[in-house]
Amino acid sequence: MNYGTLFIQLIELGITLLILKSIQATLNDYTKMVLPQAPILVWTFNFFLFFRLFLNINFICPLFKVGIPLYILSGFLYIIIIVLFTKATTRYYHYKNLTVIQDTELTNLQAYTSHIETMYDDLRRFRHDYKNVLLSLEGAVSSGNIKEVQDIFQRVVKPTNTNLDDQTAVLSHLENIENIEIKSLVYNKVMTALNDHIDVSIEVVEPFKISPKVKITDAVRIIAILFDNAINAAKKASTKKINFSLFTKGTAQYIVIRNSTTEEKVDLHMLAGNFKGISSGKHSLGLRNLRIILAGYPFIQHNSQSVNHSVTQEIIIH
């Protein structure tokens, strides 16, 4: 290899590094969004890039002669293609994800709003019937008919009280979540879990608003993945339980979800390593997406623990 060839390759390397540095943010988003959703497309593009490596080797030890102008031109074309491909695919999947997330948030918000409207209608009907209930009780009490009092209480008062308690229970635990996107998402996941006959407890004792350092779309995806995995595992367990909590300790925010499992102790390497997961399919894809999302936030810590037929996933935002 002569000095001219070495000089050209050093210039090419320097230009490449400068361009990669200038599009580093795009490359990070490309890894987070395009890789998990279109791995075949990514690897096809990678094979296309390998051909450039072959040209570099050929330029040093030529199997066939490539002129310097053609080599330089091909280098610039490769750089342009890399930049355009990463930016175009990243933008496409960004807007695709945004559309999916917005549709999901809208669905969750509609369910949340619908539940509030249903509660309002029930309370209005209860208020309308309340006078008649009191009049019935007053008549029964005045006549001294204890059996009639008990009958009215069992048929009218007690069922109404139980229904109101059931409907307000979930909402009362969510009132301290200040991000409406997260509040509606958690409500939707809780209702899904309840429909699967899972015992769900929610703990948000103090007002909680996700750190502005974390994109709200990423926060929604993180919580959704954790909740979906918890529901999938808990509904297979003999004792179906999920506990979800949001709280702040010192300067750190905690997102903690605990669920029951069929196994006494789950292999935690499956939750963070090979992505085969506790189960297959969407579960493993969710775990992969979770790790890719968290890779973009070095200040977020992800802890996992499994003991006594339960798994705890802890997200700490420092």
PDB file of C-alpha atoms in Angstrom:
ATOM      1  CA  MET A   1       0.000   0.000   0.000  1.00  0.00           C
ATOM      2  CA  ASN A   2       1.506   3.367  -1.001  1.00  0.00           C
ATOM      3  CA  TYR A   3       1.285   6.594   1.003  1.00  0.00           C
ATOM      4  CA  GLY A   4      -1.293   8.033  -1.396  1.00  0.00           C
ATOM      5  CA  THR A   5      -3.712   5.177  -0.656  1.00  0.00           C
ATOM      6  CA  LEU A   6      -3.098   5.520   3.089  1.00  0.00           C
ATOM      7  CA  PHE A   7      -3.687   9.287   2.939  1.00  0.00           C
ATOM      8  CA  ILE A   8      -6.982   8.832   1.069  1.00  0.00           C
ATOM      9  CA  GLN A   9      -8.205   6.243   3.580  1.00  0.00           C
ATOM     10  CA  LEU A  10      -7.290   8.450   6.536  1.00  0.00           C
ATOM     11  CA  ILE A  11      -9.209  11.357   5.007  1.00  0.00           C
ATOM     12  CA  GLU A  12     -12.185   9.048   4.384  1.00  0.00           C
ATOM     13  CA  LEU A  13     -12.051   7.826   7.994  1.00  0.00           C
ATOM     14  CA  GLY A  14     -11.904  11.390   9.330  1.00  0.00           C
ATOM     15  CA  ILE A  15     -14.860  12.520   7.212  1.00  0.00           C
ATOM     16  CA  THR A  16     -16.844   9.450   8.216  1.00  0.00           C
ATOM     17  CA  LEU A  17     -16.235  10.064  11.932  1.00  0.00           C
ATOM     18  CA  LEU A  18     -17.261  13.722  11.606  1.00  0.00           C
ATOM     19  CA  ILE A  19     -20.486  12.771   9.828  1.00  0.00           C
ATOM     20  CA  LEU A  20     -21.286  10.021  12.328  1.00  0.00           C
ATOM     21  CA  LYS A  21     -20.754  12.485  15.179  1.00  0.00           C
ATOM     22  CA  SER A  22     -23.049  15.026  13.527  1.00  0.00           C
ATOM     23  CA  ILE A  23     -25.873  12.464  13.170  1.00  0.00           C
ATOM     24  CA  GLN A  24     -25.283  10.704  16.506  1.00  0.00           C
ATOM     25  CA  ALA A  25     -28.738  11.624  17.817  1.00  0.00           C
ATOM     26  CA  THR A  26     -30.335  10.197  14.673  1.00  0.00           C
ATOM     27  CA  LEU A  27     -28.293   7.006  14.985  1.00  0.00           C
ATOM     28  CA  ASN A  28     -29.423   6.607  18.613  1.00  0.00           C
ATOM     29  CA  ASP A  29     -33.058   6.979  17.558  1.00  0.00           C
ATOM     30  CA  TYR A  30     -32.409   4.590  14.650  1.00  0.00           C
ATOM     31  CA  THR A  31     -31.166   1.943  17.083  1.00  0.00           C
ATOM     32  CA  LYS A  32     -34.097   2.490  19.470  1.00  0.00           C
ATOM     33  CA  MET A  33     -36.889   2.560  16.898  1.00  0.00           C
ATOM     34  CA  VAL A  34     -35.914   0.899  13.625  1.00  0.00           C
ATOM     35  CA  LEU A  35     -33.849  -2.049  14.899  1.00  0.00           C
ATOM     36  CA  PRO A  36     -36.547  -3.629  17.147  1.00  0.00           C
ATOM     37  CA  GLN A  37     -39.339  -3.081  14.616  1.00  0.00           C
ATOM     38  CA  ALA A  38     -37.619  -3.884  11.312  1.00  0.00           C
ATOM     39  CA  PRO A  39     -34.589  -6.113  12.018  1.00  0.00           C
ATOM     40  CA  ILE A  40     -34.646  -7.662   8.532  1.00  0.00           C
ATOM     41  CA  LEU A  41     -34.517  -4.212   6.929  1.00  0.00           C
ATOM     42  CA  VAL A  42     -31.629  -3.217   9.203  1.00  0.00           C
ATOM     43  CA  TRP A  43     -29.599  -6.340   8.482  1.00  0.00           C
ATOM     44  CA  THR A  44     -30.238  -6.005   4.745  1.00  0.00           C
ATOM     45  CA  PHE A  45     -28.822  -2.504   4.938  1.00  0.00           C
ATOM     46  CA  ASN A  46     -25.887  -3.811   6.997  1.00  0.00           C
ATOM     47  CA  PHE A  47     -25.016  -6.286   4.240  1.00  0.00           C
ATOM     48  CA  PHE A  48     -25.085  -3.396   1.808  1.00  0.00           C
ATOM     49  CA  LEU A  49     -22.549  -1.603   4.023  1.00  0.00           C
ATOM     50  CA  PHE A  50     -20.305  -4.687   4.107  1.00  0.00           C
ATOM     51  CA  PHE A  51     -19.717  -4.211   0.393  1.00  0.00           C
ATOM     52  CA  ARG A  52     -17.947  -0.949   1.214  1.00  0.00           C
ATOM     53  CA  LEU A  53     -15.599  -2.874   3.492  1.00  0.00           C
ATOM     54  CA  PHE A  54     -14.844  -5.156   0.559  1.00  0.00           C
ATOM     55  CA  LEU A  55     -13.994  -2.107  -1.583  1.00  0.00           C
ATOM     56  CA  ASN A  56     -11.650  -0.829   1.139  1.00  0.00           C
ATOM     57  CA  ILE A  57      -9.822  -4.167   1.279  1.00  0.00           C
ATOM     58  CA  ASN A  58      -9.703  -4.300  -2.502  1.00  0.00           C
ATOM     59  CA  PHE A  59      -8.307  -0.766  -2.618  1.00  0.00           C
ATOM     60  CA  ILE A  60      -5.422  -1.869  -0.361  1.00  0.00           C
ATOM     61  CA  CYS A  61      -4.839  -5.280  -1.945  1.00  0.00           C
ATOM     62  CA  PRO A  62      -6.533  -5.020  -5.336  1.00  0.00           C
ATOM     63  CA  LEU A  63      -8.194  -8.051  -6.836  1.00  0.00           C
ATOM     64  CA  PHE A  64      -9.486  -5.724  -9.500  1.00  0.00           C
ATOM     65  CA  LYS A  65      -8.343  -2.196 -10.151  1.00  0.00           C
ATOM     66  CA  VAL A  66     -10.479   0.665  -8.842  1.00  0.00           C
ATOM     67  CA  GLY A  67      -9.406   4.156  -9.795  1.00  0.00           C
ATOM     68  CA  ILE A  68      -8.984   6.805  -7.104  1.00  0.00           C
ATOM     69  CA  PRO A  69     -11.774   9.076  -8.492  1.00  0.00           C
ATOM     70  CA  LEU A  70     -14.219   6.136  -8.587  1.00  0.00           C
ATOM     71  CA  TYR A  71     -13.220   5.077  -5.064  1.00  0.00           C
ATOM     72  CA  ILE A  72     -13.710   8.600  -3.677  1.00  0.00           C
ATOM     73  CA  LEU A  73     -17.033   8.973  -5.522  1.00  0.00           C
ATOM     74  CA  SER A  74     -18.296   5.648  -4.157  1.00  0.00           C
ATOM     75  CA  GLY A  75     -17.274   6.742  -0.653  1.00  0.00           C
ATOM     76  CA  PHE A  76     -19.321   9.928  -0.884  1.00  0.00           C
ATOM     77  CA  LEU A  77     -22.275   7.977  -2.301  1.00  0.00           C
ATOM     78  CA  TYR A  78     -22.118   5.539   0.607  1.00  0.00           C
ATOM     79  CA  ILE A  79     -22.066   8.395   3.121  1.00  0.00           C
ATOM     80  CA  ILE A  80     -25.046  10.074   1.455  1.00  0.00           C
ATOM     81  CA  ILE A  81     -26.990   6.778   1.365  1.00  0.00           C
ATOM     82  CA  ILE A  82     -26.217   6.066   5.042  1.00  0.00           C
ATOM     83  CA  VAL A  83     -27.379   9.520   6.140  1.00  0.00           C
ATOM     84  CA  LEU A  84     -30.522   9.466   4.001  1.00  0.00           C
ATOM     85  CA  PHE A  85     -31.441   5.892   4.948  1.00  0.00           C
ATOM     86  CA  THR A  86     -31.029   6.382   8.710  1.00  0.00           C
ATOM     87  CA  LYS A  87     -32.873   9.695   8.724  1.00  0.00           C
ATOM     88  CA  ALA A  88     -35.713   8.481   6.483  1.00  0.00           C
ATOM     89  CA  THR A  89     -36.313   5.204   8.314  1.00  0.00           C
ATOM     90  CA  THR A  90     -35.973   6.841  11.734  1.00  0.00           C
ATOM     91  CA  ARG A  91     -38.458   9.556  10.801  1.00  0.00           C
ATOM     92  CA  TYR A  92     -40.883   6.991   9.356  1.00  0.00           C
ATOM     93  CA  TYR A  93     -40.859   4.754  12.442  1.00  0.00           C
ATOM     94  CA  HIS A  94     -40.903   7.776  14.749  1.00  0.00           C
ATOM     95  CA  TYR A  95     -44.152   9.012  13.226  1.00  0.00           C
ATOM     96  CA  LYS A  96     -45.491   5.464  13.047  1.00  0.00           C
ATOM     97  CA  ASN A  97     -44.804   4.948  16.758  1.00  0.00           C
ATOM     98  CA  LEU A  98     -46.197   8.367  17.560  1.00  0.00           C
ATOM     99  CA  THR A  99     -49.409   7.546  15.697  1.00  0.00           C
ATOM    100  CA  VAL A 100     -49.771   4.201  17.497  1.00  0.00           C
ATOM    101  CA  ILE A 101     -49.041   5.766  20.888  1.00  0.00           C
ATOM    102  CA  GLN A 102     -51.455   8.635  20.279  1.00  0.00           C
ATOM    103  CA  ASP A 103     -54.170   6.205  19.193  1.00  0.00           C
ATOM    104  CA  THR A 104     -53.525   4.110  22.318  1.00  0.00           C
ATOM    105  CA  GLU A 105     -53.562   7.177  24.541  1.00  0.00           C
ATOM    106  CA  LEU A 106     -56.788   8.347  22.929  1.00  0.00           C
ATOM    107  CA  THR A 107     -58.376   4.934  23.497  1.00  0.00           C
ATOM    108  CA  ASN A 108     -57.211   4.891  27.123  1.00  0.00           C
ATOM    109  CA  LEU A 109     -58.414   8.440  27.676  1.00  0.00           C
ATOM    110  CA  GLN A 110     -61.791   7.661  26.119  1.00  0.00           C
ATOM    111  CA  ALA A 111     -62.154   4.629  28.419  1.00  0.00           C
ATOM    112  CA  TYR A 112     -61.146   6.748  31.410  1.00  0.00           C
ATOM    113  CA  THR A 113     -63.549   9.551  30.463  1.00  0.00           C
ATOM    114  CA  SER A 114     -66.316   7.067  29.747  1.00  0.00           C
ATOM    115  CA  HIS A 115     -65.888   5.556  33.202  1.00  0.00           C
ATOM    116  CA  ILE A 116     -66.133   9.003  34.819  1.00  0.00           C
ATOM    117  CA  GLU A 117     -69.286   9.750  32.801  1.00  0.00           C
ATOM    118  CA  THR A 118     -70.791   6.414  33.852  1.00  0.00           C
ATOM    119  CA  MET A 119     -70.012   7.201  37.479  1.00  0.00           C
ATOM    120  CA  TYR A 120     -71.605  10.610  37.098  1.00  0.00           C
ATOM    121  CA  ASP A 121     -74.776   9.096  35.623  1.00  0.00           C
ATOM    122  CA  ASP A 122     -74.927   6.512  38.425  1.00  0.00           C
ATOM    123  CA  LEU A 123     -74.492   9.183  41.073  1.00  0.00           C
ATOM    124  CA  ARG A 124     -77.179  11.340  39.419  1.00  0.00           C
ATOM    125  CA  ARG A 125     -79.595   8.398  39.366  1.00  0.00           C
ATOM    126  CA  PHE A 126     -78.749   7.570  42.964  1.00  0.00           C
ATOM    127  CA  ARG A 127     -79.361  11.181  43.939  1.00  0.00           C
ATOM    128  CA  HIS A 128     -82.697  11.105  42.110  1.00  0.00           C
ATOM    129  CA  ASP A 129     -83.784   7.911  43.891  1.00  0.00           C
ATOM    130  CA  TYR A 130     -82.332   8.899  47.244  1.00  0.00           C
ATOM    131  CA  LYS A 131     -85.459  10.732  48.402  1.00  0.00           C
ATOM    132  CA  ASN A 132     -87.670   7.755  47.564  1.00  0.00           C
ATOM    133  CA  VAL A 133     -85.304   5.461  49.486  1.00  0.00           C
ATOM    134  CA  LEU A 134     -85.454   7.748  52.536  1.00  0.00           C
ATOM    135  CA  LEU A 135     -89.239   7.999  52.317  1.00  0.00           C
ATOM    136  CA  SER A 136     -89.514   4.197  52.174  1.00  0.00           C
ATOM    137  CA  LEU A 137     -87.210   3.823  55.157  1.00  0.00           C
ATOM    138  CA  GLU A 138     -89.033   6.560  57.041  1.00  0.00           C
ATOM    139  CA  GLY A 139     -92.369   4.816  56.528  1.00  0.00           C
ATOM    140  CA  ALA A 140     -90.978   1.454  57.613  1.00  0.00           C
ATOM    141  CA  VAL A 141     -89.255   2.958  60.666  1.00  0.00           C
ATOM    142  CA  SER A 142     -92.413   4.884  61.668  1.00  0.00           C
ATOM    143  CA  SER A 143     -94.500   1.717  61.490  1.00  0.00           C
ATOM    144  CA  GLY A 144     -91.897  -0.173  63.493  1.00  0.00           C
ATOM    145  CA  ASN A 145     -91.616  -2.837  60.793  1.00  0.00           C
ATOM    146  CA  ILE A 146     -88.006  -3.948  61.260  1.00  0.00           C
ATOM    147  CA  LYS A 147     -88.278  -6.674  58.605  1.00  0.00           C
ATOM    148  CA  GLU A 148     -89.363  -4.089  56.020  1.00  0.00           C
ATOM    149  CA  VAL A 149     -86.441  -1.829  57.033  1.00  0.00           C
ATOM    150  CA  GLN A 150     -84.023  -4.719  56.615  1.00  0.00           C
ATOM    151  CA  ASP A 151     -85.586  -5.640  53.285  1.00  0.00           C
ATOM    152  CA  ILE A 152     -85.244  -2.098  51.898  1.00  0.00           C
ATOM    153  CA  PHE A 153     -81.662  -1.881  53.137  1.00  0.00           C
ATOM    154  CA  GLN A 154     -80.650  -5.206  51.563  1.00  0.00           C
ATOM    155  CA  ARG A 155     -82.447  -4.579  48.251  1.00  0.00           C
ATOM    156  CA  VAL A 156     -81.766  -0.883  47.682  1.00  0.00           C
ATOM    157  CA  VAL A 157     -79.191   0.743  49.952  1.00  0.00           C
ATOM    158  CA  LYS A 158     -76.498  -1.947  50.233  1.00  0.00           C
ATOM    159  CA  PRO A 159     -76.218  -2.843  46.488  1.00  0.00           C
ATOM    160  CA  THR A 160     -75.986   0.840  45.564  1.00  0.00           C
ATOM    161  CA  ASN A 161     -73.214   1.414  48.084  1.00  0.00           C
ATOM    162  CA  THR A 162     -71.285  -1.624  46.800  1.00  0.00           C
ATOM    163  CA  ASN A 163     -71.590  -0.536  43.158  1.00  0.00           C
ATOM    164  CA  LEU A 164     -70.394   2.970  43.954  1.00  0.00           C
ATOM    165  CA  ASP A 165     -67.425   1.605  45.903  1.00  0.00           C
ATOM    166  CA  ASP A 166     -66.429  -0.720  43.045  1.00  0.00           C
ATOM    167  CA  GLN A 167     -66.576   2.060  40.478  1.00  0.00           C
ATOM    168  CA  THR A 168     -64.683   4.669  42.492  1.00  0.00           C
ATOM    169  CA  ALA A 169     -61.989   2.332  43.863  1.00  0.00           C
ATOM    170  CA  VAL A 170     -59.706   2.433  40.818  1.00  0.00           C
ATOM    171  CA  LEU A 171     -60.117   6.152  40.168  1.00  0.00           C
ATOM    172  CA  SER A 172     -59.458   7.093  43.780  1.00  0.00           C
ATOM    173  CA  HIS A 173     -56.024   5.442  43.629  1.00  0.00           C
ATOM    174  CA  LEU A 174     -55.136   7.243  40.410  1.00  0.00           C
ATOM    175  CA  GLU A 175     -55.995  10.772  41.453  1.00  0.00           C
ATOM    176  CA  ASN A 176     -52.376  11.551  42.432  1.00  0.00           C
ATOM    177  CA  ILE A 177     -51.001  10.715  38.959  1.00  0.00           C
ATOM    178  CA  GLU A 178     -50.604  14.125  37.334  1.00  0.00           C
ATOM    179  CA  ASN A 179     -49.770  12.949  33.794  1.00  0.00           C
ATOM    180  CA  ILE A 180     -53.112  12.284  32.131  1.00  0.00           C
ATOM    181  CA  GLU A 181     -51.400   9.982  29.592  1.00  0.00           C
ATOM    182  CA  ILE A 182     -50.053   7.749  32.363  1.00  0.00           C
ATOM    183  CA  LYS A 183     -53.246   7.986  34.418  1.00  0.00           C
ATOM    184  CA  SER A 184     -55.444   6.824  31.524  1.00  0.00           C
ATOM    185  CA  LEU A 185     -52.937   4.088  30.577  1.00  0.00           C
ATOM    186  CA  VAL A 186     -52.780   2.687  34.128  1.00  0.00           C
ATOM    187  CA  TYR A 187     -56.567   2.805  34.381  1.00  0.00           C
ATOM    188  CA  ASN A 188     -56.890   0.845  31.126  1.00  0.00           C
ATOM    189  CA  LYS A 189     -54.324  -1.774  32.239  1.00  0.00           C
ATOM    190  CA  VAL A 190     -55.960  -2.145  35.651  1.00  0.00           C
ATOM    191  CA  MET A 191     -59.366  -2.712  34.077  1.00  0.00           C
ATOM    192  CA  THR A 192     -57.801  -5.286  31.722  1.00  0.00           C
ATOM    193  CA  ALA A 193     -56.279  -7.089  34.703  1.00  0.00           C
ATOM    194  CA  LEU A 194     -59.561  -7.024  36.627  1.00  0.00           C
ATOM    195  CA  ASN A 195     -61.333  -8.530  33.608  1.00  0.00           C
ATOM    196  CA  ASP A 196     -58.795 -11.372  33.802  1.00  0.00           C
ATOM    197  CA  HIS A 197     -59.814 -11.870  37.455  1.00  0.00           C
ATOM    198  CA  ILE A 198     -56.489 -10.529  38.766  1.00  0.00           C
ATOM    199  CA  ASP A 199     -56.403  -8.866  42.170  1.00  0.00           C
ATOM    200  CA  VAL A 200     -54.854  -5.426  41.529  1.00  0.00           C
ATOM    201  CA  SER A 201     -53.650  -2.925  44.119  1.00  0.00           C
ATOM    202  CA  ILE A 202     -52.486   0.597  43.231  1.00  0.00           C
ATOM    203  CA  GLU A 203     -50.299   2.774  45.453  1.00  0.00           C
ATOM    204  CA  VAL A 204     -49.786   6.421  44.535  1.00  0.00           C
ATOM    205  CA  VAL A 205     -49.843   8.087  47.944  1.00  0.00           C
ATOM    206  CA  GLU A 206     -48.462  11.490  46.913  1.00  0.00           C
ATOM    207  CA  PRO A 207     -48.793  13.566  43.722  1.00  0.00           C
ATOM    208  CA  PHE A 208     -46.582  12.035  41.034  1.00  0.00           C
ATOM    209  CA  LYS A 209     -45.494  13.591  37.744  1.00  0.00           C
ATOM    210  CA  ILE A 210     -42.942  11.866  35.540  1.00  0.00           C
ATOM    211  CA  SER A 211     -39.566  13.594  35.287  1.00  0.00           C
ATOM    212  CA  PRO A 212     -39.274  15.973  32.304  1.00  0.00           C
ATOM    213  CA  LYS A 213     -35.960  14.243  31.500  1.00  0.00           C
ATOM    214  CA  VAL A 214     -38.018  11.288  30.212  1.00  0.00           C
ATOM    215  CA  LYS A 215     -40.178  11.658  27.114  1.00  0.00           C
ATOM    216  CA  ILE A 216     -43.781  11.040  28.061  1.00  0.00           C
ATOM    217  CA  THR A 217     -44.140   8.671  25.080  1.00  0.00           C
ATOM    218  CA  ASP A 218     -41.226   6.581  26.390  1.00  0.00           C
ATOM    219  CA  ALA A 219     -42.646   6.624  29.932  1.00  0.00           C
ATOM    220  CA  VAL A 220     -45.976   5.353  28.583  1.00  0.00           C
ATOM    221  CA  ARG A 221     -44.224   2.586  26.621  1.00  0.00           C
ATOM    222  CA  ILE A 222     -42.154   1.530  29.662  1.00  0.00           C
ATOM    223  CA  ILE A 223     -45.187   1.271  31.942  1.00  0.00           C
ATOM    224  CA  ALA A 224     -47.260  -0.442  29.253  1.00  0.00           C
ATOM    225  CA  ILE A 225     -44.589  -3.117  28.694  1.00  0.00           C
ATOM    226  CA  LEU A 226     -44.204  -3.749  32.439  1.00  0.00           C
ATOM    227  CA  PHE A 227     -47.960  -3.958  32.940  1.00  0.00           C
ATOM    228  CA  ASP A 228     -48.543  -6.242  29.936  1.00  0.00           C
ATOM    229  CA  ASN A 229     -45.834  -8.641  31.111  1.00  0.00           C
ATOM    230  CA  ALA A 230     -47.224  -8.578  34.662  1.00  0.00           C
ATOM    231  CA  ILE A 231     -50.742  -9.349  33.429  1.00  0.00           C
ATOM    232  CA  ASN A 232     -49.519 -12.186  31.183  1.00  0.00           C
ATOM    233  CA  ALA A 233     -47.622 -13.785  34.070  1.00  0.00           C
ATOM    234  CA  ALA A 234     -50.196 -13.172  36.818  1.00  0.00           C
ATOM    235  CA  LYS A 235     -53.170 -14.630  34.950  1.00  0.00           C
ATOM    236  CA  LYS A 236     -51.292 -17.948  34.662  1.00  0.00           C
ATOM    237  CA  ALA A 237     -50.494 -18.084  38.380  1.00  0.00           C
ATOM    238  CA  SER A 238     -52.677 -19.869  40.916  1.00  0.00           C
ATOM    239  CA  THR A 239     -52.822 -16.694  43.016  1.00  0.00           C
ATOM    240  CA  LYS A 240     -53.409 -13.862  40.578  1.00  0.00           C
ATOM    241  CA  LYS A 241     -52.019 -10.609  41.983  1.00  0.00           C
ATOM    242  CA  ILE A 242     -50.473  -7.375  40.713  1.00  0.00           C
ATOM    243  CA  ASN A 243     -49.244  -4.431  42.759  1.00  0.00           C
ATOM    244  CA  PHE A 244     -48.338  -1.160  41.022  1.00  0.00           C
ATOM    245  CA  SER A 245     -46.832   1.866  42.740  1.00  0.00           C
ATOM    246  CA  LEU A 246     -45.419   5.261  41.836  1.00  0.00           C
ATOM    247  CA  PHE A 247     -43.485   7.296  44.388  1.00  0.00           C
ATOM    248  CA  THR A 248     -40.581   9.656  44.935  1.00  0.00           C
ATOM    249  CA  LYS A 249     -37.731   8.956  47.350  1.00  0.00           C
ATOM    250  CA  GLY A 250     -35.189  11.723  47.731  1.00  0.00           C
ATOM    251  CA  THR A 251     -34.353  12.944  44.223  1.00  0.00           C
ATOM    252  CA  ALA A 252     -35.325   9.685  42.516  1.00  0.00           C
ATOM    253  CA  GLN A 253     -38.649   8.575  41.079  1.00  0.00           C
ATOM    254  CA  TYR A 254     -39.741   4.947  41.360  1.00  0.00           C
ATOM    255  CA  ILE A 255     -42.018   2.910  39.098  1.00  0.00           C
ATOM    256  CA  VAL A 256     -42.550  -0.491  40.715  1.00  0.00           C
ATOM    257  CA  ILE A 257     -44.752  -3.353  39.569  1.00  0.00           C
ATOM    258  CA  ARG A 258     -44.963  -6.739  41.292  1.00  0.00           C
ATOM    259  CA  ASN A 259     -46.867  -9.742  39.970  1.00  0.00           C
ATOM    260  CA  SER A 260     -47.435 -13.333  40.977  1.00  0.00           C
ATOM    261  CA  THR A 261     -45.936 -16.130  38.873  1.00  0.00           C
ATOM    262  CA  THR A 262     -46.355 -19.858  38.399  1.00  0.00           C
ATOM    263  CA  GLU A 263     -42.648 -20.401  39.149  1.00  0.00           C
ATOM    264  CA  GLU A 264     -41.386 -20.024  42.711  1.00  0.00           C
ATOM    265  CA  LYS A 265     -38.354 -18.177  41.360  1.00  0.00           C
ATOM    266  CA  VAL A 266     -38.042 -16.860  37.799  1.00  0.00           C
ATOM    267  CA  ASP A 267     -34.666 -16.857  36.047  1.00  0.00           C
ATOM    268  CA  LEU A 268     -33.935 -13.114  35.916  1.00  0.00           C
ATOM    269  CA  HIS A 269     -31.453 -13.579  33.066  1.00  0.00           C
ATOM    270  CA  MET A 270     -34.469 -14.222  30.870  1.00  0.00           C
ATOM    271  CA  LEU A 271     -35.812 -10.791  31.804  1.00  0.00           C
ATOM    272  CA  ALA A 272     -32.683  -8.888  30.809  1.00  0.00           C
ATOM    273  CA  GLY A 273     -30.457 -11.055  28.661  1.00  0.00           C
ATOM    274  CA  ASN A 274     -31.522 -13.290  25.819  1.00  0.00           C
ATOM    275  CA  PHE A 275     -35.087 -11.936  25.490  1.00  0.00           C
ATOM    276  CA  LYS A 276     -36.691 -15.347  25.363  1.00  0.00           C
ATOM    277  CA  GLY A 277     -38.665 -14.118  28.351  1.00  0.00           C
ATOM    278  CA  ILE A 278     -40.894 -15.946  30.769  1.00  0.00           C
ATOM    279  CA  SER A 279     -43.095 -16.677  27.813  1.00  0.00           C
ATOM    280  CA  SER A 280     -42.671 -16.296  24.087  1.00  0.00           C
ATOM    281  CA  GLY A 281     -44.060 -13.957  21.453  1.00  0.00           C
ATOM    282  CA  LYS A 282     -45.146 -10.467  22.479  1.00  0.00           C
ATOM    283  CA  HIS A 283     -43.606 -10.906  25.911  1.00  0.00           C
ATOM    284  CA  SER A 284     -40.067 -11.300  24.585  1.00  0.00           C
ATOM    285  CA  LEU A 285     -40.583  -8.490  22.070  1.00  0.00           C
ATOM    286  CA  GLY A 286     -41.744  -6.237  24.907  1.00  0.00           C
ATOM    287  CA  LEU A 287     -38.629  -7.033  26.935  1.00  0.00           C
ATOM    288  CA  ARG A 288     -36.422  -6.258  23.966  1.00  0.00           C
ATOM    289  CA  ASN A 289     -38.180  -2.941  23.376  1.00  0.00           C
ATOM    290  CA  LEU A 290     -37.891  -2.113  27.068  1.00  0.00           C
ATOM    291  CA  ARG A 291     -34.128  -2.573  27.069  1.00  0.00           C
ATOM    292  CA  ILE A 292     -33.748  -0.525  23.884  1.00  0.00           C
ATOM    293  CA  ILE A 293     -35.837   2.306  25.363  1.00  0.00           C
ATOM    294  CA  LEU A 294     -33.870   2.300  28.614  1.00  0.00           C
ATOM    295  CA  ALA A 295     -30.579   2.317  26.688  1.00  0.00           C
ATOM    296  CA  GLY A 296     -31.398   5.892  25.698  1.00  0.00           C
ATOM    297  CA  TYR A 297     -31.624   6.951  29.356  1.00  0.00           C
ATOM    298  CA  PRO A 298     -28.358   6.226  31.202  1.00  0.00           C
ATOM    299  CA  PHE A 299     -29.781   7.857  34.352  1.00  0.00           C
ATOM    300  CA  ILE A 300     -32.560   5.224  34.592  1.00  0.00           C
ATOM    301  CA  GLN A 301     -31.858   2.106  36.643  1.00  0.00           C
ATOM    302  CA  HIS A 302     -33.780  -1.134  36.043  1.00  0.00           C
ATOM    303  CA  ASN A 303     -33.847  -3.694  38.852  1.00  0.00           C
ATOM    304  CA  SER A 304     -35.522  -7.112  38.823  1.00  0.00           C
ATOM    305  CA  GLN A 305     -36.175  -9.523  41.670  1.00  0.00           C
ATOM    306  CA  SER A 306     -37.942 -12.867  41.903  1.00  0.00           C
ATOM    307  CA  VAL A 307     -38.847 -14.688  45.114  1.00  0.00           C
ATOM    308  CA  ASN A 308     -41.805 -16.616  46.553  1.00  0.00           C
ATOM    309  CA  HIS A 309     -43.788 -16.930  43.314  1.00  0.00           C
ATOM    310  CA  SER A 310     -43.505 -13.241  42.459  1.00  0.00           C
ATOM    311  CA  VAL A 311     -41.487 -10.954  40.191  1.00  0.00           C
ATOM    312  CA  THR A 312     -40.742  -7.326  40.992  1.00  0.00           C
ATOM    313  CA  GLN A 313     -39.695  -4.876  38.272  1.00  0.00           C
ATOM    314  CA  GLU A 314     -38.320  -1.568  39.515  1.00  0.00           C
ATOM    315  CA  ILE A 315     -37.591   1.475  37.353  1.00  0.00           C
ATOM    316  CA  ILE A 316     -35.607   4.211  39.140  1.00  0.00           C
ATOM    317  CA  ILE A 317     -35.291   7.606  37.469  1.00  0.00           C
ATOM    318  CA  HIS A 318     -32.334   9.382  39.082  1.00  0.00           C
TER     319      HIS A 318
END
